[in-house]
Short mmCIF file of C-alpha atoms and ligand atoms in Angstrom, two decimals:
data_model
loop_
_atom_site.label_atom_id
_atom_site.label_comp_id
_atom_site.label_asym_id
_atom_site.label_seq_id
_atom_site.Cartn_x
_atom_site.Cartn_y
_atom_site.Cartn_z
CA UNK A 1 47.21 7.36 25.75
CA UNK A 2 46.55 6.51 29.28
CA UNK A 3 42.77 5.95 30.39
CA UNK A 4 41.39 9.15 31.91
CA UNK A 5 38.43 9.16 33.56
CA UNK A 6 35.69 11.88 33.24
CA UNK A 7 36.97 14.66 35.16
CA UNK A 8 40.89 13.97 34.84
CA UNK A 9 39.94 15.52 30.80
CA UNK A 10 39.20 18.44 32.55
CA UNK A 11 41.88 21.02 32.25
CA UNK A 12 41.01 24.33 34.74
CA UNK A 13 42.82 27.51 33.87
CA UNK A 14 44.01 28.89 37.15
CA UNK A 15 43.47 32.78 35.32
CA UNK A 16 43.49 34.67 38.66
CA UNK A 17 45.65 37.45 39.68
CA UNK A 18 47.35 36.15 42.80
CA UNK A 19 48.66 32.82 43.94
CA UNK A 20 46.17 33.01 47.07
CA UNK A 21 43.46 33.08 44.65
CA UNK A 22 44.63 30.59 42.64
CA UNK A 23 45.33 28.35 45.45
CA UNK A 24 41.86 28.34 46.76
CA UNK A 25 40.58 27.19 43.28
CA UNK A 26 42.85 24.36 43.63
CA UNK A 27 41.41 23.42 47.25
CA UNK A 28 38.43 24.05 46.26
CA UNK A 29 38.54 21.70 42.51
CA UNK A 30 40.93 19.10 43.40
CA UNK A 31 39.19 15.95 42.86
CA UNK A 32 36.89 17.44 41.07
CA UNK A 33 39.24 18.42 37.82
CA UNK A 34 42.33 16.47 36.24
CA UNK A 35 44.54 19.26 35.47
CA UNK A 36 44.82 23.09 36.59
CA UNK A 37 46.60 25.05 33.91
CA UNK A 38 49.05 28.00 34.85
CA UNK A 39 49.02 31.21 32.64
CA UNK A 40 50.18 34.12 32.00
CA UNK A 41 48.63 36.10 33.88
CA UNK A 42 49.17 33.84 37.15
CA UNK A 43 52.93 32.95 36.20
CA UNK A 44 53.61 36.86 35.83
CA UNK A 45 52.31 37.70 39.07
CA UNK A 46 53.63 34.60 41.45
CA UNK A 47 56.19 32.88 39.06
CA UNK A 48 57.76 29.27 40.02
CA UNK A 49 56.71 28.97 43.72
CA UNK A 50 52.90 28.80 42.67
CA UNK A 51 53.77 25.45 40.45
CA UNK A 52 55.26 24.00 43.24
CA UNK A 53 52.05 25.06 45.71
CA UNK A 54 49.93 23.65 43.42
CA UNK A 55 51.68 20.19 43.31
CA UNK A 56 51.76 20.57 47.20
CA UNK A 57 47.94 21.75 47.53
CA UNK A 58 46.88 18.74 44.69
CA UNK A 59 49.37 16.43 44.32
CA UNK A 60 47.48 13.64 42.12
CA UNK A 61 46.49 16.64 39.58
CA UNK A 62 48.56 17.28 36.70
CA UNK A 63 50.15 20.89 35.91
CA UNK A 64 49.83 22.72 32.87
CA UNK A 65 52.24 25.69 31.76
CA UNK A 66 50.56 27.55 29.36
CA UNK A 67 53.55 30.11 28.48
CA UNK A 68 52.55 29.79 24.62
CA UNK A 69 55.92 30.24 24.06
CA UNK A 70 56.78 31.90 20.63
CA UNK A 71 60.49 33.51 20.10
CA UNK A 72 64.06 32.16 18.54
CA UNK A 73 64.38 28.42 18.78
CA UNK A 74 68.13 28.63 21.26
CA UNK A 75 65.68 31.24 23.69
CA UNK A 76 62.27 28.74 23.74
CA UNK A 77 65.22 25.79 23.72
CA UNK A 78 66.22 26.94 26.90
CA UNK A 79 62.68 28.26 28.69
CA UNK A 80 61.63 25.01 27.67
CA UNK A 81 64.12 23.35 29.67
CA UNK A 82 63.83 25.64 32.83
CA UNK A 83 59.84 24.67 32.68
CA UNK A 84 60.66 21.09 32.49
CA UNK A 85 62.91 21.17 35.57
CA UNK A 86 59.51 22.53 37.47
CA UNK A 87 58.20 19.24 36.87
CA UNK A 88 55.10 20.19 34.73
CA UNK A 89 52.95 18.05 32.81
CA UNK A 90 52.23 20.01 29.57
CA UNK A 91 53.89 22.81 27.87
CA UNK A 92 52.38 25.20 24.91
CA UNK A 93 54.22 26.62 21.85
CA UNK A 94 52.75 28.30 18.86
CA UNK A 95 53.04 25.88 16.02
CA UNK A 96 53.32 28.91 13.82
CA UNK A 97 57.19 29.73 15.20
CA UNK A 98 58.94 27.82 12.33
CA UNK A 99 59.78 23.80 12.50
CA UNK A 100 63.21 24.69 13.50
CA UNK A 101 61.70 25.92 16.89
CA UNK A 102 59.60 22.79 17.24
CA UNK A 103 62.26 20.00 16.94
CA UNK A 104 64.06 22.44 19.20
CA UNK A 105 61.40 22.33 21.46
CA UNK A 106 60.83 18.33 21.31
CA UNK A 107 64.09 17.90 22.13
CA UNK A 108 64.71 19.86 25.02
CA UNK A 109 61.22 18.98 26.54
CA UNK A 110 62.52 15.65 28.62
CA UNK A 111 59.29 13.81 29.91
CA UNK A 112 56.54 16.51 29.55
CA UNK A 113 54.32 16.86 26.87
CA UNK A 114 54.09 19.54 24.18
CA UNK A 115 51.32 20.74 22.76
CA UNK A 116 51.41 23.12 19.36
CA UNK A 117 48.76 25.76 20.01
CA UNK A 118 47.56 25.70 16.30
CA UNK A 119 45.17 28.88 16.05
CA UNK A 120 43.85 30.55 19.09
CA UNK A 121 39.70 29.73 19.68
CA UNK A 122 39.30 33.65 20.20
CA UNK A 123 40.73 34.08 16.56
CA UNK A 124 38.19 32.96 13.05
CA UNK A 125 38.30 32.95 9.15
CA UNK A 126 37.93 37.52 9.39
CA UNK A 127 41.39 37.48 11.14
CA UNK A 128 43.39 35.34 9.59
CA UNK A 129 43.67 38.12 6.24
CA UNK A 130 44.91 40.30 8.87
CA UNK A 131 47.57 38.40 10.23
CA UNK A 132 48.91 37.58 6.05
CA UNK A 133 47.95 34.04 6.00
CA UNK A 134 47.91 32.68 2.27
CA UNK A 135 44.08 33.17 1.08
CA UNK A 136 43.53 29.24 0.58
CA UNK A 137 45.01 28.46 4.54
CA UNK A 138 42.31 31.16 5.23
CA UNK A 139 39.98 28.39 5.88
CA UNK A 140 40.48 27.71 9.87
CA UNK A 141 40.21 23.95 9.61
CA UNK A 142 42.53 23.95 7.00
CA UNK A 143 44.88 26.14 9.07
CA UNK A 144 44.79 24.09 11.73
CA UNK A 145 45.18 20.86 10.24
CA UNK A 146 48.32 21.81 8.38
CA UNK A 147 49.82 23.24 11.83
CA UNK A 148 49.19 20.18 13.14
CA UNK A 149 51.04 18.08 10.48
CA UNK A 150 54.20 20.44 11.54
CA UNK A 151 54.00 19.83 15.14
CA UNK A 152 53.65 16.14 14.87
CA UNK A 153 56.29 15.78 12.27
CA UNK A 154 58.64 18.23 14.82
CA UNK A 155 57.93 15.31 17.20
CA UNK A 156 55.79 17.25 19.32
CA UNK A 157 53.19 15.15 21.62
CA UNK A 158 49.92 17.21 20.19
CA UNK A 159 48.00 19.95 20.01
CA UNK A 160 45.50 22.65 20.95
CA UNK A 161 43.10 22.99 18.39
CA UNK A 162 39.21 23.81 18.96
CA UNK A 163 36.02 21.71 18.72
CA UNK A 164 35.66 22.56 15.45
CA UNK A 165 38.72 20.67 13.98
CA UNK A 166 39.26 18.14 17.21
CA UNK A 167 37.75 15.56 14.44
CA UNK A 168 39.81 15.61 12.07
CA UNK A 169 43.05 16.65 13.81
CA UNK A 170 42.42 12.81 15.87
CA UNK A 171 41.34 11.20 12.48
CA UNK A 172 44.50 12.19 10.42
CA UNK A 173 47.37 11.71 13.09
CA UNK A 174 46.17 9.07 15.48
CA UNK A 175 44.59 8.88 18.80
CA UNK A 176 47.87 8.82 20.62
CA UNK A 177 48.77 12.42 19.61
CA UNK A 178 46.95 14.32 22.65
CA UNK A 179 44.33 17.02 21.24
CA UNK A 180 43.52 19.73 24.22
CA UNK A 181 40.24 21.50 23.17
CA UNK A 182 39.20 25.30 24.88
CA UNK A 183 36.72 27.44 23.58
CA UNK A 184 34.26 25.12 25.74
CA UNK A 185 30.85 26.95 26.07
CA UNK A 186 27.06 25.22 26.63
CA UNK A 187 24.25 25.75 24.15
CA UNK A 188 22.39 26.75 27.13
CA UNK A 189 23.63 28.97 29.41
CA UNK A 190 22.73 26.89 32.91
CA UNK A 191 26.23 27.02 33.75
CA UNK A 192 28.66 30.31 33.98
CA UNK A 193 28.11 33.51 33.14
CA UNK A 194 30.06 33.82 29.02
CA UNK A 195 27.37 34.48 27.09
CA UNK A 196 29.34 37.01 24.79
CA UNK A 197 33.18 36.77 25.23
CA UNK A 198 35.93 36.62 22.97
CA UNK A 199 35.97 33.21 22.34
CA UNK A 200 34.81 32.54 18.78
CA UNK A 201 35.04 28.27 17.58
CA UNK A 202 33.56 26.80 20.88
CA UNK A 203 31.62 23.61 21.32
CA UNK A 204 29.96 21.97 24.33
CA UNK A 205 31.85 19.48 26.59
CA UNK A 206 30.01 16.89 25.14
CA UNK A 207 30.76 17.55 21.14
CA UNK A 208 34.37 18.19 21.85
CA UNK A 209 34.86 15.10 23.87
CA UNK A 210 32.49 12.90 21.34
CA UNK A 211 34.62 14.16 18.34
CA UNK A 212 37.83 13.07 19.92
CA UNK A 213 39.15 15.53 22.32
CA UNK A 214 41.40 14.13 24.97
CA UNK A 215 41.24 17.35 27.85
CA UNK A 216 39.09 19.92 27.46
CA UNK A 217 40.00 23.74 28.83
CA UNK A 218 36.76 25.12 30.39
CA UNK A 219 37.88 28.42 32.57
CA UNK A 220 34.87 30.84 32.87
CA UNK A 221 32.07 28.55 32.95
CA UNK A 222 34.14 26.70 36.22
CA UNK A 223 34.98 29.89 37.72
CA UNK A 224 32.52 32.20 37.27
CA UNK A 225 29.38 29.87 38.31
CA UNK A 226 28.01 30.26 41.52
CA UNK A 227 28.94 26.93 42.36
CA UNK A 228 31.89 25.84 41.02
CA UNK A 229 32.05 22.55 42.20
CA UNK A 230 29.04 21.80 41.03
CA UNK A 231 29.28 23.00 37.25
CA UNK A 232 32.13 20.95 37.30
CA UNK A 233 30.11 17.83 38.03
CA UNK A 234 27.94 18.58 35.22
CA UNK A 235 31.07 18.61 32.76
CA UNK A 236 32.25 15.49 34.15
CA UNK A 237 28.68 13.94 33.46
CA UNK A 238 28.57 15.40 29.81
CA UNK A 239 32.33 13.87 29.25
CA UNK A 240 30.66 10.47 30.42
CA UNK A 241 27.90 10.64 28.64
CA UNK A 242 30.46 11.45 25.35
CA UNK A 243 32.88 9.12 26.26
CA UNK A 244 30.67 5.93 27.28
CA UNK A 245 28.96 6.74 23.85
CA UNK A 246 32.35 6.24 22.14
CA UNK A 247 33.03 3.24 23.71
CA UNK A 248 36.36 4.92 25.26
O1 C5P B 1 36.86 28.79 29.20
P1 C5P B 1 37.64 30.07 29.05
O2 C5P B 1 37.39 30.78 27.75
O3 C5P B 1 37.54 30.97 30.23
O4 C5P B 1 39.15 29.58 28.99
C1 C5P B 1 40.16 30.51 28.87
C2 C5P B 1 41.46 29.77 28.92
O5 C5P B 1 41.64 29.01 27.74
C3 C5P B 1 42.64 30.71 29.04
O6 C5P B 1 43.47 30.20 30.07
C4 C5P B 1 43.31 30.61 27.71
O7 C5P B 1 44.70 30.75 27.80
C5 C5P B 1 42.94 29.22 27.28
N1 C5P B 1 42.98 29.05 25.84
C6 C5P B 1 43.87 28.19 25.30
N2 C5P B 1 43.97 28.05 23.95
C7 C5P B 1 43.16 28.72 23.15
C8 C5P B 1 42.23 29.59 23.69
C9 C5P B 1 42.15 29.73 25.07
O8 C5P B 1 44.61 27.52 26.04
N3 C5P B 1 43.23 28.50 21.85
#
């Protein structure tokens, strides 16, 4: 892993409705975060051209494409390649999409990263019955750690897994394979507005980062303070505090 400094482990999701928008987060963070993360909603509305305004608007941030891709390995093969050929630094896939689609995945993926989303931070143990996972995978740590184990052995470059498991997921498979924690929320609400949302395993900057996490994704407690900039300060400072403590 290269050495990041505090606020380059800051991923900001860009989850705006219009490329404008999005664009004046950029102006407004650059410098101030490491990486701002394209979704769906964002890559539905303003497609290709907004990755390449980004790089433009910020070009010593990294990009993240967040397509959480999840479909046949030959159709993910080829999206895959089209999103490397933007020149993106990460890519998502849904580790639960069958091994075949992973290797598919690694191989197509040239010199960005791919990171197995392992089990969404909005999701906990009540859903997983739902969605017919095996009563003793029920567990989410255990879920996540054996999704992990696939991606890795696929060849993928890590995972996005939440606070909760970041531990163990670095523990068992090394620090070079690149753990991306969301679900990032602050014991005390001094910063942002998401008291009650629908993310479910959070943990603070600090405890994620501590327990291993390489980037964090922190989206509504960036975006909906009233000042942005400044909330993103205080992240940076809680990452330091983690990361000095670590000795990393
Ligand atoms: O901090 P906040 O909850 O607003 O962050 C939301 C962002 O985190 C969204 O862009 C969502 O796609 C992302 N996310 C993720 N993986 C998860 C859960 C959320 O990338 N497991």
């Amino acid at each position: 892993m290269e050495k990041l400094s505090p606020k380059d482990r800051i991923i900001f999701p860009l989850d705006l409705p219009s490329k404008d928008e999005a664009l004046g987060f950029v102006r407004l963070l650059k410098g101030h975060v490491g990486v701002f993360k394209v979704g769906l909603e964002l890559f539905v509305s303003s497609g290709p051209p907004v990755v390449e305004a980004i790089k433009k608007e910020a070009p010593e941030a990294k990009v993240f494409l967040d397509m959480k891709f999840h479909d046949i390995p030959e159709t993910v093969g080829r999206a895959v390649a089209s999103a490397a050929s933007l020149g993106v630094d990460f890519i998502t896939v849904h580790c639960d999409s069958g091994r075949g689609l992973l290797e598919a995945v690694a191989r197509r993926a040239g010199k960005v990263k791919v990171l197995g989303v392992t089990l969404l931070t909005s999701l906990s143990g009540n859903d997983l019955g739902d969605m017919g996972i095996a009563p003793e995978l029920r567990d989410p740590g255990a879920l996540v750690l054996h999704r992990a184990r696939i991606a890795k052995l696929a060849g993928l470059g890590g995972v996005v897994c939440s606070g909760l498991e970041v531990k163990k997921v670095k523990e068992t498979f090394g620090k070079n394979f690149i753990a991306v924690t969301p679900g990032i929320r602050f014991s005390t609400q001094d910063i942002g507005t998401a008291k009650k949302d629908d993310q479910k395993r959070i943990a603070s900057p600090y405890e994620a980062v501590r327990d291993g996490a390489d980037y964090i994704v922190v989206g509504r407690p960036i975006r909906d303070a009233s000042d942005p900039v400044e909330a993103a300060s205080l992240i940076a400072k809680e990452i330091e505090k983690a990361t000095s403590k670590a000795g990393w």
